[in-house]
Coordinates of C-alpha atoms in Angstrom, one line a residue:
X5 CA 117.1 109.7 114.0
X6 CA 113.9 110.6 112.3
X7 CA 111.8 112.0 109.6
X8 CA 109.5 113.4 106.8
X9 CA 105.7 114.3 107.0
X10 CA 103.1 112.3 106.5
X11 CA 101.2 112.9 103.2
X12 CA 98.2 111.2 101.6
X13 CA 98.5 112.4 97.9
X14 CA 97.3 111.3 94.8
X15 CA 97.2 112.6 91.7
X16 CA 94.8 115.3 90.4
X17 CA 94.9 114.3 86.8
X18 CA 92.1 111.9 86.0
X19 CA 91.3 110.4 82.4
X20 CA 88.1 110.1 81.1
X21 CA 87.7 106.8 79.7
X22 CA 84.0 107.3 78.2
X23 CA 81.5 109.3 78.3
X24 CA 77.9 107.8 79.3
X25 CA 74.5 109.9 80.1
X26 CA 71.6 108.9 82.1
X27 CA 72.8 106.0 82.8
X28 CA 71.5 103.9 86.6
X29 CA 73.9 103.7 89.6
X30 CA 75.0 100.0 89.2
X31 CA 76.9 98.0 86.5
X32 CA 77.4 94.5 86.1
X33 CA 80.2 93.8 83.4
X34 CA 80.1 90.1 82.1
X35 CA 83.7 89.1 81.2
X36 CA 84.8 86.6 77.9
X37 CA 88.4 85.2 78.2
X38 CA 88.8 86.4 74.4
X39 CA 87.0 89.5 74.3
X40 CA 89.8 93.0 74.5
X41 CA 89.6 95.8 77.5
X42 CA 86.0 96.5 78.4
X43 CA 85.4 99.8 79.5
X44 CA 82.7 101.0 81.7
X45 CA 82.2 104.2 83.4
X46 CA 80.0 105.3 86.7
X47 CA 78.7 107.8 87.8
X48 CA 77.8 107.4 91.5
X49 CA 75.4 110.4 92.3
X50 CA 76.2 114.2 93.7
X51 CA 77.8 114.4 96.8
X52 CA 79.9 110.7 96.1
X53 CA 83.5 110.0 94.5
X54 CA 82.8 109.0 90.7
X55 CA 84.3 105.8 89.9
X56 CA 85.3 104.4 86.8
X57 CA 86.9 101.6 85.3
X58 CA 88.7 99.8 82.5
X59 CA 89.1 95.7 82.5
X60 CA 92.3 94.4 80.8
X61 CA 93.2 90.9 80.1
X62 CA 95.6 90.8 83.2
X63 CA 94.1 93.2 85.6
X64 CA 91.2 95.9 86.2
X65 CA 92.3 99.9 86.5
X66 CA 89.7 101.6 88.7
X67 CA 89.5 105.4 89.2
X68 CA 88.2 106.6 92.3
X69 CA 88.1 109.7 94.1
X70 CA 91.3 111.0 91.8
X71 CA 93.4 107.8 92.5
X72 CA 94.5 105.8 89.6
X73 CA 94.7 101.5 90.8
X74 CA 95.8 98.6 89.0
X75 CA 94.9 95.8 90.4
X76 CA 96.1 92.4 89.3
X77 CA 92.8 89.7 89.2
X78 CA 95.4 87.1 91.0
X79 CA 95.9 89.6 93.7
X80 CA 92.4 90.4 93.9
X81 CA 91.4 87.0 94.1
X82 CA 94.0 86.1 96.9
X83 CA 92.9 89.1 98.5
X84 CA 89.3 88.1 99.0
X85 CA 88.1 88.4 102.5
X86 CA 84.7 86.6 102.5
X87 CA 84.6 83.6 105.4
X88 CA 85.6 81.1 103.4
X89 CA 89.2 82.7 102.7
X90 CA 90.1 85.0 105.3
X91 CA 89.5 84.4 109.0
X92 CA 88.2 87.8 110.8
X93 CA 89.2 86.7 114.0
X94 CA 92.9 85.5 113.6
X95 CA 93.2 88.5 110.6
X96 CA 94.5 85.6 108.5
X97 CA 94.1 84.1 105.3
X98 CA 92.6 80.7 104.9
X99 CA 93.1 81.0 100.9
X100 CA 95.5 78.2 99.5
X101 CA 96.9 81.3 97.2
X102 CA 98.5 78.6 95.6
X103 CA 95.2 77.2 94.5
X104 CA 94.5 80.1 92.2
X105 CA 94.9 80.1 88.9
X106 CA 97.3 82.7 87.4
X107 CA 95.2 83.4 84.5
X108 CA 91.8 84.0 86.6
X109 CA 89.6 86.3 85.5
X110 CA 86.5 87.7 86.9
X111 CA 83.1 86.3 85.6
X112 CA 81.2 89.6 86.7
X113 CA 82.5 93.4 87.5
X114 CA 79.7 95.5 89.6
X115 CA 80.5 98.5 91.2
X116 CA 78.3 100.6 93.0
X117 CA 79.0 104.3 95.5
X118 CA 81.1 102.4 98.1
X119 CA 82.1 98.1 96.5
X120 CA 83.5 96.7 94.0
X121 CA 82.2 93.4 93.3
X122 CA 83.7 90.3 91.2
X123 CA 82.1 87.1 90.4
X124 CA 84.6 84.3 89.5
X125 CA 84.5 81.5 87.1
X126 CA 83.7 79.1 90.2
X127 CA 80.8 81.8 90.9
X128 CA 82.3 82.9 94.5
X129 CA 81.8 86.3 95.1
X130 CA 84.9 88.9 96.5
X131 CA 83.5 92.3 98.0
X132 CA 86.2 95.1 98.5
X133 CA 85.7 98.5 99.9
X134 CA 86.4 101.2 97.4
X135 CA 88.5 103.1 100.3
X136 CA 89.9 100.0 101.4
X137 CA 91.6 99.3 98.1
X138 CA 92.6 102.9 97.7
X139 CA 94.4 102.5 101.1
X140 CA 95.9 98.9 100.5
X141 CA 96.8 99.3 96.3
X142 CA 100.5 99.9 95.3
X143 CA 99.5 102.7 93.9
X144 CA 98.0 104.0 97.6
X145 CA 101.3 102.9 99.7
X146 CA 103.5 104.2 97.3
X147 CA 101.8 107.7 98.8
X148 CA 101.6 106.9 102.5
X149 CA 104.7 106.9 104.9
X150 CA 104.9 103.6 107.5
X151 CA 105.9 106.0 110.2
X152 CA 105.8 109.5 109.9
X153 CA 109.0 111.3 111.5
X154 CA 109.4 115.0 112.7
X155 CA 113.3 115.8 111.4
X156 CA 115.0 118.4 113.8
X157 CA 117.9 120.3 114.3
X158 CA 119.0 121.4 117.7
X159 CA 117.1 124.9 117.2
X160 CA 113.5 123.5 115.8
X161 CA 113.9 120.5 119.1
X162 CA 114.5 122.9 121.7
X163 CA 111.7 125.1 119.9
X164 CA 109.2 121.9 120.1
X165 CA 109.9 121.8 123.8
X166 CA 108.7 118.2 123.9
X167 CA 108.1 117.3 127.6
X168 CA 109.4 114.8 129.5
X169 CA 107.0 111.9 131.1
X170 CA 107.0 111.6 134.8
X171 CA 107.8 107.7 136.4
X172 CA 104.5 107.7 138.0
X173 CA 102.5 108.6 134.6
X174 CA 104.3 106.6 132.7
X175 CA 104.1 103.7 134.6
X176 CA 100.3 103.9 135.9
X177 CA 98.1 106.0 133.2
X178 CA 97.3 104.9 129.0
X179 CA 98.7 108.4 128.7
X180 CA 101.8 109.0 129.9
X181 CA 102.8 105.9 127.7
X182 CA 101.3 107.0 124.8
X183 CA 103.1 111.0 125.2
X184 CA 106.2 108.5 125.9
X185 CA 105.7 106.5 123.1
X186 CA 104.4 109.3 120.8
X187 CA 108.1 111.4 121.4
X188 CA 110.1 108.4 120.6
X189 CA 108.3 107.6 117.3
X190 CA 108.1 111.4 115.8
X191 CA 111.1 112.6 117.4
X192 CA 113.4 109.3 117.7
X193 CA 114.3 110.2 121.7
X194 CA 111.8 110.7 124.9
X195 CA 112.6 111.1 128.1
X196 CA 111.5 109.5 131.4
X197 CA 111.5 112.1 135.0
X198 CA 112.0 110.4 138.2
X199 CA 113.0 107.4 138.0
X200 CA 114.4 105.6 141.0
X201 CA 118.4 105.1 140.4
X202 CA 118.1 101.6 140.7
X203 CA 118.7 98.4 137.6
X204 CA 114.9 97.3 138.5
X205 CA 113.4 100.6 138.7
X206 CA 114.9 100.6 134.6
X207 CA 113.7 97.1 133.8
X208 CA 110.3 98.6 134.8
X209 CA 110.7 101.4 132.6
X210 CA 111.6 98.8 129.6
X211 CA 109.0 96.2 130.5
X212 CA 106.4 98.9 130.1
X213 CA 107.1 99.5 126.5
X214 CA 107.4 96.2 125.6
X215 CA 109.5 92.9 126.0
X216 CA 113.2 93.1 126.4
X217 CA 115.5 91.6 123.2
X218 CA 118.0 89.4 124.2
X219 CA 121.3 89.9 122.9
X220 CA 125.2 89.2 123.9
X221 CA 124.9 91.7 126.2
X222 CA 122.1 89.9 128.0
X223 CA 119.0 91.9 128.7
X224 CA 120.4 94.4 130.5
X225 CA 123.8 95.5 131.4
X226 CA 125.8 98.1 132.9
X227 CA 128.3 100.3 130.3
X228 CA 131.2 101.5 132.5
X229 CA 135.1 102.5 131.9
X230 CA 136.7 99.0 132.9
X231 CA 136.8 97.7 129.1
X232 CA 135.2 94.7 130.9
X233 CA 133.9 93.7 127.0
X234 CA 135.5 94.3 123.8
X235 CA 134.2 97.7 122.7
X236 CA 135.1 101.1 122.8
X237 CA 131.7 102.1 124.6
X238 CA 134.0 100.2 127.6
X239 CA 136.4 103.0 127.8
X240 CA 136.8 106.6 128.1
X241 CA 137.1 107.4 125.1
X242 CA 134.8 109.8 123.9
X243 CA 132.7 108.2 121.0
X244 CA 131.7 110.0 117.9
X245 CA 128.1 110.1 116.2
X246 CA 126.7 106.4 115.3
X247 CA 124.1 103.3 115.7
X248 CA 124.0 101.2 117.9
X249 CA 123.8 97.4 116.9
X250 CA 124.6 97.7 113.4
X251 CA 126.2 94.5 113.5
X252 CA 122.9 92.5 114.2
X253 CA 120.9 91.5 111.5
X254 CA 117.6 93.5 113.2
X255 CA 119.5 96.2 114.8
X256 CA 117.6 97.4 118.1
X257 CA 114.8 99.3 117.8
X258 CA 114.8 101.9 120.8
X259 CA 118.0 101.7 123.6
X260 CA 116.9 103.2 127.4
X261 CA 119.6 104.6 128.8
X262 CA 119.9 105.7 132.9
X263 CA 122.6 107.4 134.5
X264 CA 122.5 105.2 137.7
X265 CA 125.6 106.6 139.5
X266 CA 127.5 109.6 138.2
X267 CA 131.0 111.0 139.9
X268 CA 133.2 113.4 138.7
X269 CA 133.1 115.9 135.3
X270 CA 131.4 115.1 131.5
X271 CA 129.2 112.5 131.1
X272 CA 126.9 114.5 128.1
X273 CA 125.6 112.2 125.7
X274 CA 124.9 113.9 122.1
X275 CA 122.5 113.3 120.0
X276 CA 121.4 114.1 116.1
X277 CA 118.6 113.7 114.1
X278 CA 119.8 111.3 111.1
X279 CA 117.5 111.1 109.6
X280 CA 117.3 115.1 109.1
X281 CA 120.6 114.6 107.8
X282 CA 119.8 111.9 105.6
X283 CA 117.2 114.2 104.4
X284 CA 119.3 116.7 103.4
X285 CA 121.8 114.4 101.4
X286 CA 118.9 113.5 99.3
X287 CA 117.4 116.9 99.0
X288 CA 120.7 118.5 97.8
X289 CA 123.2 115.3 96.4
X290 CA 120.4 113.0 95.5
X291 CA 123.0 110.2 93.8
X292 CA 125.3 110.3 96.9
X293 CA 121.7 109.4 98.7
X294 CA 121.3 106.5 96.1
X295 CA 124.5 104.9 96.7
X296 CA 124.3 105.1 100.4
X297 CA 121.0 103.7 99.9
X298 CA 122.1 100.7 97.4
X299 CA 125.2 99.5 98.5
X300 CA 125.5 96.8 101.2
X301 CA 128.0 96.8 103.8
X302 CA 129.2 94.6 106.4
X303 CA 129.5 95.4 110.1
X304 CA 130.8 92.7 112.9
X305 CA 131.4 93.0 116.2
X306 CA 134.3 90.9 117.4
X307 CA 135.5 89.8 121.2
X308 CA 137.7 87.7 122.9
X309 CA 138.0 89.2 126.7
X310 CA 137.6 86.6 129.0
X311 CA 134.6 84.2 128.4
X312 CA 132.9 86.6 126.3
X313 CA 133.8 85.1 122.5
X314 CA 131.8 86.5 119.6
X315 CA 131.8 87.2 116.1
X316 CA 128.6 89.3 114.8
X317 CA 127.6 90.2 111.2
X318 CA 125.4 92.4 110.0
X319 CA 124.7 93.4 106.3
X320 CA 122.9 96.2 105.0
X321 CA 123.1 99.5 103.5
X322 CA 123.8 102.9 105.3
X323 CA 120.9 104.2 104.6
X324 CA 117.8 101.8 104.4
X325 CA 114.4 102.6 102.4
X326 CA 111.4 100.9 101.4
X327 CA 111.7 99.8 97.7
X328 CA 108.0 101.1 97.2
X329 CA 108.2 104.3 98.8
X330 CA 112.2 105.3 99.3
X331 CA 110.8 106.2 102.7
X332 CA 113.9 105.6 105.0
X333 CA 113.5 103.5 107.5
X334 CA 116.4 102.6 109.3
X335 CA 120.9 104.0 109.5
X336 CA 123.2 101.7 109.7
X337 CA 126.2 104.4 110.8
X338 CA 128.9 103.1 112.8
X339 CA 132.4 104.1 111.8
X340 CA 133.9 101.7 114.5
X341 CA 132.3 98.6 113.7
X342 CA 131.8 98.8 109.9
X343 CA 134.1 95.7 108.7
X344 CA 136.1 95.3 105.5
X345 CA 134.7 96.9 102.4
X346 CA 134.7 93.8 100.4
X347 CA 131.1 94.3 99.0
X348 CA 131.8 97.3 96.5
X349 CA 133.6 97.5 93.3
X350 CA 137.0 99.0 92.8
X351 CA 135.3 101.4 90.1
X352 CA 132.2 102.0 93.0
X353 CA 134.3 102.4 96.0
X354 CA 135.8 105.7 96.1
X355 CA 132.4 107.1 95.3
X356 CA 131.1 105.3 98.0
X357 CA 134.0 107.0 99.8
X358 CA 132.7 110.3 98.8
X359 CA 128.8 109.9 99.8
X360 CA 129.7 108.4 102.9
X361 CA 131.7 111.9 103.5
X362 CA 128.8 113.9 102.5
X363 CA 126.4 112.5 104.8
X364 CA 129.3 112.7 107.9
X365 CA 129.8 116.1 107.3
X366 CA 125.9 117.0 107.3
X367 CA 125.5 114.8 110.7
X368 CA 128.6 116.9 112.2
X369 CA 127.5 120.4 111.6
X370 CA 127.1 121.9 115.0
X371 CA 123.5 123.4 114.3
X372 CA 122.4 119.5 114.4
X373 CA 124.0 118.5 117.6
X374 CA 121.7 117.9 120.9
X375 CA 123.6 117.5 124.1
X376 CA 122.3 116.1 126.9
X377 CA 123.6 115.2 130.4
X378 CA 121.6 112.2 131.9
X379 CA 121.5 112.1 135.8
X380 CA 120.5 109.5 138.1
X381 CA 116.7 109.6 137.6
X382 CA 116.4 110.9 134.3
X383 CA 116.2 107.5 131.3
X384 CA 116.2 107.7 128.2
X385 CA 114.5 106.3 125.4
X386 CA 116.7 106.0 122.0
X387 CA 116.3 104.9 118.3
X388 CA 120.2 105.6 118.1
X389 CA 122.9 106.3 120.3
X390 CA 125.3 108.6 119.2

């Protein structure tokens, strides 16, 4: 189920805080605890970003390149990475951020074409990158997408023609993991070719990618007809569009799938891009995407069939999104094993009703539907089953 494209925008309005001529390169700002906003301006040469800045009582804004940042003096003190505070080698902090005062303010501002420098009362010095803290700011992720997604319908997939990896490239070459792993992220499905039909030729296939999650199921398992646990993926019924796992706290990340052994007639497995359909509920019915997005619900898995006793909950929202971004990150959409609705309002719930029906009706139309018939050989590599 998958995605939006990547974009690394900021905005093209910049304000011109003050006007300074023929002035040199490099600035040093000393700082008093009663003095207002100190306002300094730099220009860093042809050919370089300008950079300028304003220093508040609670925190420095710095314009760079066209990006507006606000950055706290606590955060910019816990932030330091000199020796003495962050350790290079683990990529750790070794900053009691506990330790720092949360009225600190910086003793010295310079700035010159590429670093920002600040002196602190204790007279340590904290170098940052200019890019670095246009990547890392709020302002900076509040731009940038954790994983960028390709969204498809059946017509734009089949159009991609995204190939399928072949065992022995998968297995044996940096590449044919990455083209694997590459599919699954931007697409949310890849596909493995010539696999031997066998439980351990699959558990190679998983181990590859990464470890394998434990779960009730147990590492891996076989999903047949003989309702031998207490889910409807344990019968013939045909299941309609969903997630996997939505009753775990984590749900899975990626499912494999392989057709070991297949007799008889049907068998497809269909698949649809939710998050192309998520897409589209926010596009055209943008408060049906809020709600879906804001209200928790609880899904549980329950069993009693032979030893197998378990009771699973899971909370979350349909439709899960970064608070910073509203990128979506994760579905939580499973008619079977969504529990009580005990989490919404009486006055909510009906409207939750109605959002919920939106977004089934987009991930039903026929243009978003992708069959596919696994056969012994063939595995599959999932962020949802559906």
């Amino acid at each position: 189920m998958w995605c939006r494209r990547l974009a690394w925008l900021y905005p093209e309005t910049r304000r011109l805080l003050t006007k300074v001529a023929k002035r040199p390169h490099r600035w040093t700002t000393k700082l008093q605890r009663s003095s207002p906003s100190v306002v300094r301006w730099l220009s860093t040469g042809p050919g370089t970003p300008e950079c300028s800045w304003v220093l508040h009582p609670g925190h420095m804004e710095l314009l760079y390149s066209g990006a507006s940042m606000h950055l706290d003096y606590v955060w910019l003190r816990d932030h330091c990475r000199s020796a003495s505070c962050y350790n290079s080698k683990t990529n750790q902090r070794s900053l009691d951020t506990a330790s720092v005062e949360l009225d600190i303010k910086p003793a010295q501002v310079r700035v010159d074409e590429t670093t920002l420098y600040l002196t602190w009362p204790d007279g340590h010095m904290t170098r940052y990158g200019l890019e670095w803290l246009s990547q890392n700011c709020y302002e900076g992720q509040k731009q940038q997408l954790v994983q960028p997604r390709i969204l498809w319908s059946t017509q734009s997939y089949k159009e991609a023609n995204v190939p399928s990896v072949s065992y022995l490239d998968f297995l044996e070459t940096g590449e044919g993991l990455r083209d694997f792993l590459q599919n699954f992220l931007l697409y949310g499905i890849a596909f493995v070719e010539d696999v031997p039909a066998t439980r351990e030729e699959t558990q190679k296939v998983a181990e590859r990618i990464s470890h394998i999650r434990e779960t009730i199921y147990g590492k891996m398992w076989d999903l047949t007809s003989d309702f031998s646990r207490g889910d409807t993926a344990y019968t013939k019924l045909a299941l309609d569009r969903h997630t996997d796992t939505t009753y775990f706290q984590e749900p899975c990340g990626m499912q494999l799938f392989h057709c070991l052994r297949h007799e008889g007639t049907g068998g497809r497995t269909l698949l649809v891009d939710g998050f192309h359909a998520a897409e589209q509920v926010r596009q055209n019915h943008p408060e049906d995407f809020e709600i879906l997005s804001n209200v928790p619900l609880r899904h549980e898995y329950i069993e009693n069939v032979g030893e197998s006793h378990n009771h699973m909950v899971g909370i979350g929202p349909v439709l899960n999104v970064y608070p910073w971004n509203k990128e979506l990150y994760m579905i939580r959409y499973n008619n079977y094993d969504r529990a009580v609705i005990n989490t919404v309002p009486y006055d909510l719930v009906r409207r939750w009703y109605s959002s919920h029906r939106i977004l089934t009706t987009e991930l039903r139309k026929p243009e978003n539907e992708l069959w596919v018939k696994l056969k012994p050989g063939k595995v599959s590599g999932d962020s949802t089953e559906v």
